[in-house]
Amino acid sequence: MGPRARVRAAKCQMLMASFFTMLLALSVAALATLTYFGVHFTVISQASPHWAPYAAAQRWAFFLGLSLALLLGLGAVLGATATVREAGGLMAAAFLCFALVFCALAQVAVWRLHGPSQVGEAMLDTYDLLYDRAVRGPSGAGGPELAAIQDTFLCCGKSSPFSRLGGSQDLLCRGPQAERQDCLQGIRSFLKTHGNIISTLTALGLACMVYAILLSSFLWFTIRAGDNLARRGQYTLNPWSRERQPQGPSFFRRCPSPHRTSHLGPAPWPSQHA
């Protein structure tokens, strides 16, 4: 495979990588929107007190997801445009976007492996607070918010050695609700599914960013090398830029044309008095 064939193959791969990066950006944006406006998260947010850490953790996750989606989309657009136009500056900007996204996704992967989910822990703390208020507090305290959470997650109460205090839980879970699963288990199950989606998108994003970084760096060096050779009149990547190149060998460019008229005018006649 010759140099031109390798460059064309890298261009096609860069366009495909930009397309998949744009799809990944849309997926991350959809996940961030679901995390902030989804019914399971909204019902917890409405029941959470203003001083609880859930609202701050939810906003942090939402803005992080949107920032990653914007960087992914910008990198995809810059990469595709730089590939089509063979612009070294745009390719360098695309490389920078891909590198920033890779660093952010690597941090998310480390956080997923070694740290607990802040949003998930805040959701469980909010439910525990509402449940304890409904069980230990006066009648009707926290009841509507707790009922909305239990109806959304299709659960009722929580299983623990300290959950049944004077039969208060029997008032919260009566009839068909008594056969529902434990709410802490239901919330953890939902968060596990949500976390698996985040882990899948993170792994795909890391793999795609590594590939895009390698392609963008190769194409950037190729474009720079092509520009340097084009200045010498030896090689050009873009066939539309041939009109900027000299049309003839250097020897004929240095020799004046016999049909070219001098700007100094015709030569003077010999003097008759010479």
Coordinates of C-alpha atoms in Angstrom, one line a residue:
M1 CA 0.0 0.0 0.0
G2 CA 1.5 3.3 -1.1
P3 CA 1.5 6.6 0.9
R4 CA -1.5 8.0 -0.9
A5 CA -3.5 4.8 -0.3
R6 CA -2.6 4.9 3.4
V7 CA -3.7 8.5 3.6
R8 CA -7.0 7.8 1.9
A9 CA -7.6 4.8 4.2
A10 CA -6.9 7.0 7.3
K11 CA -9.3 9.7 6.0
C12 CA -12.1 7.1 5.6
Q13 CA -11.4 5.8 9.1
M14 CA -11.4 9.3 10.5
L15 CA -14.8 10.0 9.0
M16 CA -16.2 6.8 10.4
A17 CA -14.6 7.6 13.8
S18 CA -16.2 11.1 13.7
F19 CA -19.6 9.6 12.9
F20 CA -19.4 7.1 15.9
T21 CA -18.1 9.9 18.1
M22 CA -21.2 12.0 17.2
L23 CA -23.4 9.0 18.0
L24 CA -21.6 8.7 21.4
A25 CA -22.1 12.4 22.1
L26 CA -25.9 12.0 21.5
S27 CA -26.0 9.0 23.8
V28 CA -24.1 10.8 26.5
A29 CA -26.4 13.8 26.2
A30 CA -29.5 11.6 26.3
L31 CA -28.2 9.8 29.4
A32 CA -27.4 13.2 31.1
T33 CA -30.9 14.5 30.3
L34 CA -32.4 11.2 31.7
T35 CA -30.4 11.6 34.8
Y36 CA -31.8 15.1 35.4
F37 CA -35.3 14.9 34.0
G38 CA -36.1 11.2 34.3
V39 CA -39.2 10.3 36.3
H40 CA -37.2 8.1 38.8
F41 CA -34.7 10.9 39.5
T42 CA -37.4 13.7 39.4
V43 CA -39.5 12.0 42.1
I44 CA -36.5 11.8 44.4
S45 CA -35.5 15.4 43.6
Q46 CA -39.0 16.7 44.5
A47 CA -39.0 14.8 47.8
S48 CA -35.4 15.7 48.7
P49 CA -35.0 18.7 51.2
H50 CA -33.1 21.7 49.9
W51 CA -30.2 21.0 52.2
A52 CA -29.8 17.4 51.1
P53 CA -26.8 16.4 49.0
Y54 CA -28.9 14.8 46.3
A55 CA -29.7 18.1 44.4
A56 CA -26.0 19.1 44.2
A57 CA -25.0 15.5 43.1
Q58 CA -27.7 15.5 40.4
R59 CA -26.7 18.9 39.0
W60 CA -23.0 17.8 39.0
A61 CA -23.8 14.6 37.1
F62 CA -26.0 16.5 34.6
F63 CA -23.4 19.2 33.8
L64 CA -20.6 16.7 33.6
G65 CA -22.6 14.7 31.1
L66 CA -23.5 17.7 29.0
S67 CA -19.9 18.9 29.0
L68 CA -18.7 15.5 27.8
A69 CA -21.4 15.5 25.1
L70 CA -20.4 19.0 23.9
L71 CA -16.7 18.1 23.7
L72 CA -17.5 14.8 21.9
G73 CA -19.7 16.6 19.3
L74 CA -17.2 19.4 18.8
G75 CA -14.4 16.9 18.3
A76 CA -16.5 14.9 15.8
V77 CA -17.3 18.0 13.8
L78 CA -13.8 19.3 13.8
G79 CA -12.3 15.9 12.9
A80 CA -14.7 15.5 9.9
T81 CA -14.2 19.0 8.7
A82 CA -10.4 18.8 9.0
T83 CA -10.4 15.5 7.1
V84 CA -12.5 16.9 4.2
R85 CA -10.7 20.2 4.0
E86 CA -7.2 18.9 5.0
A87 CA -6.8 21.7 7.5
G88 CA -4.0 21.2 10.0
G89 CA -5.3 23.7 12.5
L90 CA -8.7 22.1 12.7
M91 CA -7.1 18.7 13.0
A92 CA -5.1 19.9 15.9
A93 CA -8.2 21.3 17.6
A94 CA -10.0 17.9 17.1
F95 CA -7.0 16.2 18.6
L96 CA -7.2 18.5 21.7
C97 CA -10.9 17.8 22.1
F98 CA -10.3 14.0 21.9
A99 CA -7.5 14.2 24.4
L100 CA -9.7 16.2 26.9
V101 CA -12.6 13.8 26.5
F102 CA -10.2 10.8 27.1
C103 CA -8.9 12.3 30.3
A104 CA -12.4 13.0 31.5
L105 CA -13.6 9.5 30.7
A106 CA -10.6 8.0 32.3
Q107 CA -11.5 9.9 35.5
V108 CA -15.0 8.7 35.3
A109 CA -13.8 5.1 34.9
V110 CA -11.6 5.4 37.9
W111 CA -14.5 6.9 39.9
R112 CA -16.8 4.1 38.8
L113 CA -14.3 1.4 39.8
H114 CA -13.1 2.8 43.1
G115 CA -15.6 5.3 44.3
P116 CA -19.3 5.0 45.2
S117 CA -22.0 6.7 43.1
Q118 CA -22.7 10.0 44.7
V119 CA -26.1 10.3 43.0
G120 CA -27.1 6.8 44.0
E121 CA -26.0 7.2 47.6
A122 CA -27.9 10.5 47.8
M123 CA -31.1 8.8 46.5
L124 CA -30.8 6.1 49.1
D125 CA -30.2 8.7 51.8
T126 CA -33.3 10.7 50.7
Y127 CA -35.5 7.6 50.9
D128 CA -34.2 6.7 54.3
L129 CA -34.9 10.3 55.5
L130 CA -38.5 10.2 54.2
Y131 CA -39.1 6.7 55.5
D132 CA -37.8 7.5 59.0
R133 CA -39.9 10.7 59.0
A134 CA -43.1 8.8 58.0
V135 CA -42.5 6.0 60.5
R136 CA -41.3 8.0 63.5
G137 CA -42.8 11.4 62.9
P138 CA -46.4 12.4 63.3
S139 CA -49.1 11.0 61.1
G140 CA -49.0 12.1 57.5
A141 CA -45.4 13.5 57.7
G142 CA -43.6 12.7 54.5
G143 CA -46.5 10.4 53.4
P144 CA -47.2 11.8 49.9
E145 CA -43.5 12.1 48.9
L146 CA -42.9 8.5 50.2
A147 CA -45.9 7.2 48.4
A148 CA -44.8 8.8 45.1
I149 CA -41.4 7.2 45.4
Q150 CA -42.9 3.8 46.2
D151 CA -45.3 4.0 43.3
T152 CA -42.5 5.0 40.9
F153 CA -40.1 2.3 41.9
L154 CA -42.9 -0.2 42.5
C155 CA -41.6 -0.9 46.1
C156 CA -42.7 -0.5 49.6
G157 CA -40.8 0.0 52.9
K158 CA -37.4 -1.4 53.6
S159 CA -36.1 -4.5 55.2
S160 CA -33.9 -4.0 58.2
P161 CA -33.9 -5.0 61.9
F162 CA -35.1 -1.5 62.8
S163 CA -37.8 -1.1 60.2
R164 CA -40.8 -2.2 62.2
L165 CA -41.4 0.3 64.9
G166 CA -44.8 -0.2 66.5
G167 CA -46.5 -1.4 63.3
S168 CA -46.0 1.9 61.5
Q169 CA -44.7 0.1 58.4
D170 CA -47.9 -2.0 58.2
L171 CA -49.7 1.3 57.7
L172 CA -47.4 2.2 54.8
C173 CA -47.5 -1.1 53.1
R174 CA -51.0 -2.6 53.1
G175 CA -52.8 -4.7 50.6
P176 CA -51.1 -5.3 47.2
Q177 CA -48.2 -2.9 48.3
A178 CA -47.2 -5.4 51.0
E179 CA -46.1 -7.8 48.2
R180 CA -43.8 -5.3 46.6
Q181 CA -40.1 -5.5 46.8
D182 CA -38.0 -3.6 49.3
C183 CA -37.5 0.0 48.3
L184 CA -33.8 0.0 49.0
Q185 CA -33.4 -3.1 46.8
G186 CA -35.6 -1.5 44.1
I187 CA -33.6 1.7 44.1
R188 CA -30.3 -0.2 44.0
S189 CA -31.5 -2.4 41.1
F190 CA -32.4 0.7 39.1
L191 CA -29.1 2.4 39.9
K192 CA -27.2 -0.8 38.9
T193 CA -28.9 -0.7 35.5
H194 CA -28.1 3.0 35.1
G195 CA -24.5 2.4 36.2
N196 CA -24.1 -0.5 33.7
I197 CA -25.2 1.9 30.9
I198 CA -22.7 4.5 32.2
S199 CA -19.9 1.9 32.3
T200 CA -20.7 0.7 28.7
L201 CA -20.6 4.2 27.3
T202 CA -17.4 5.0 29.2
A203 CA -15.7 1.9 27.8
L204 CA -16.9 2.7 24.3
G205 CA -15.8 6.3 24.6
L206 CA -12.3 5.4 25.8
A207 CA -11.8 3.0 22.9
C208 CA -13.2 5.5 20.4
M209 CA -11.1 8.3 21.8
V210 CA -7.8 6.3 21.6
Y211 CA -8.5 5.4 18.0
A212 CA -9.5 9.0 17.1
I213 CA -6.4 10.4 18.8
L214 CA -4.1 8.1 16.8
L215 CA -5.9 8.9 13.5
S216 CA -5.9 12.7 14.1
S217 CA -2.2 12.7 15.0
F218 CA -1.3 10.7 11.9
L219 CA -3.4 12.9 9.6
W220 CA -2.0 16.1 11.2
F221 CA 1.5 15.0 10.5
T222 CA 0.5 14.0 7.0
I223 CA -1.1 17.3 6.3
R224 CA 1.9 19.2 7.6
A225 CA 4.3 17.1 5.5
G226 CA 2.1 17.7 2.5
D227 CA 2.1 21.4 3.1
N228 CA 5.9 21.5 3.3
L229 CA 6.3 19.5 0.1
A230 CA 3.7 21.6 -1.6
R231 CA 5.7 24.8 -0.9
R232 CA 8.6 23.2 -2.7
G233 CA 6.4 22.2 -5.7
Q234 CA 7.0 18.5 -5.1
Y235 CA 3.7 17.1 -3.8
T236 CA 0.2 18.1 -2.8
L237 CA -2.5 16.2 -0.9
N238 CA -5.4 18.1 -2.4
P239 CA -5.9 17.9 -6.2
W240 CA -7.8 21.2 -6.1
S241 CA -4.7 23.0 -4.9
R242 CA -2.7 22.2 -8.1
E243 CA -3.4 25.6 -9.5
R244 CA -1.3 27.1 -6.8
Q245 CA 1.7 25.0 -7.9
P246 CA 4.2 26.1 -10.7
Q247 CA 3.2 24.8 -14.1
G248 CA 6.6 24.1 -15.5
P249 CA 10.1 22.9 -14.5
S250 CA 12.3 25.3 -12.6
F251 CA 14.7 25.7 -15.6
F252 CA 12.0 27.2 -17.8
R253 CA 10.7 29.4 -15.0
R254 CA 14.2 31.0 -14.7
C255 CA 14.6 31.5 -18.5
P256 CA 12.7 34.6 -19.9
S257 CA 10.2 33.9 -22.6
P258 CA 11.2 35.2 -26.1
H259 CA 7.7 36.4 -26.7
R260 CA 7.6 38.4 -23.5
T261 CA 7.8 42.2 -24.0
S262 CA 10.1 44.1 -21.7
H263 CA 8.5 46.7 -19.5
L264 CA 11.3 49.1 -20.4
G265 CA 10.0 49.5 -23.9
P266 CA 11.8 48.8 -27.2
A267 CA 15.6 49.0 -27.5
P268 CA 16.8 52.4 -28.8
W269 CA 18.1 52.7 -32.4
P270 CA 21.9 53.1 -32.8
S271 CA 23.0 56.7 -32.9
Q272 CA 24.0 58.0 -36.3
H273 CA 26.8 60.1 -34.8
A274 CA 28.5 57.0 -33.4

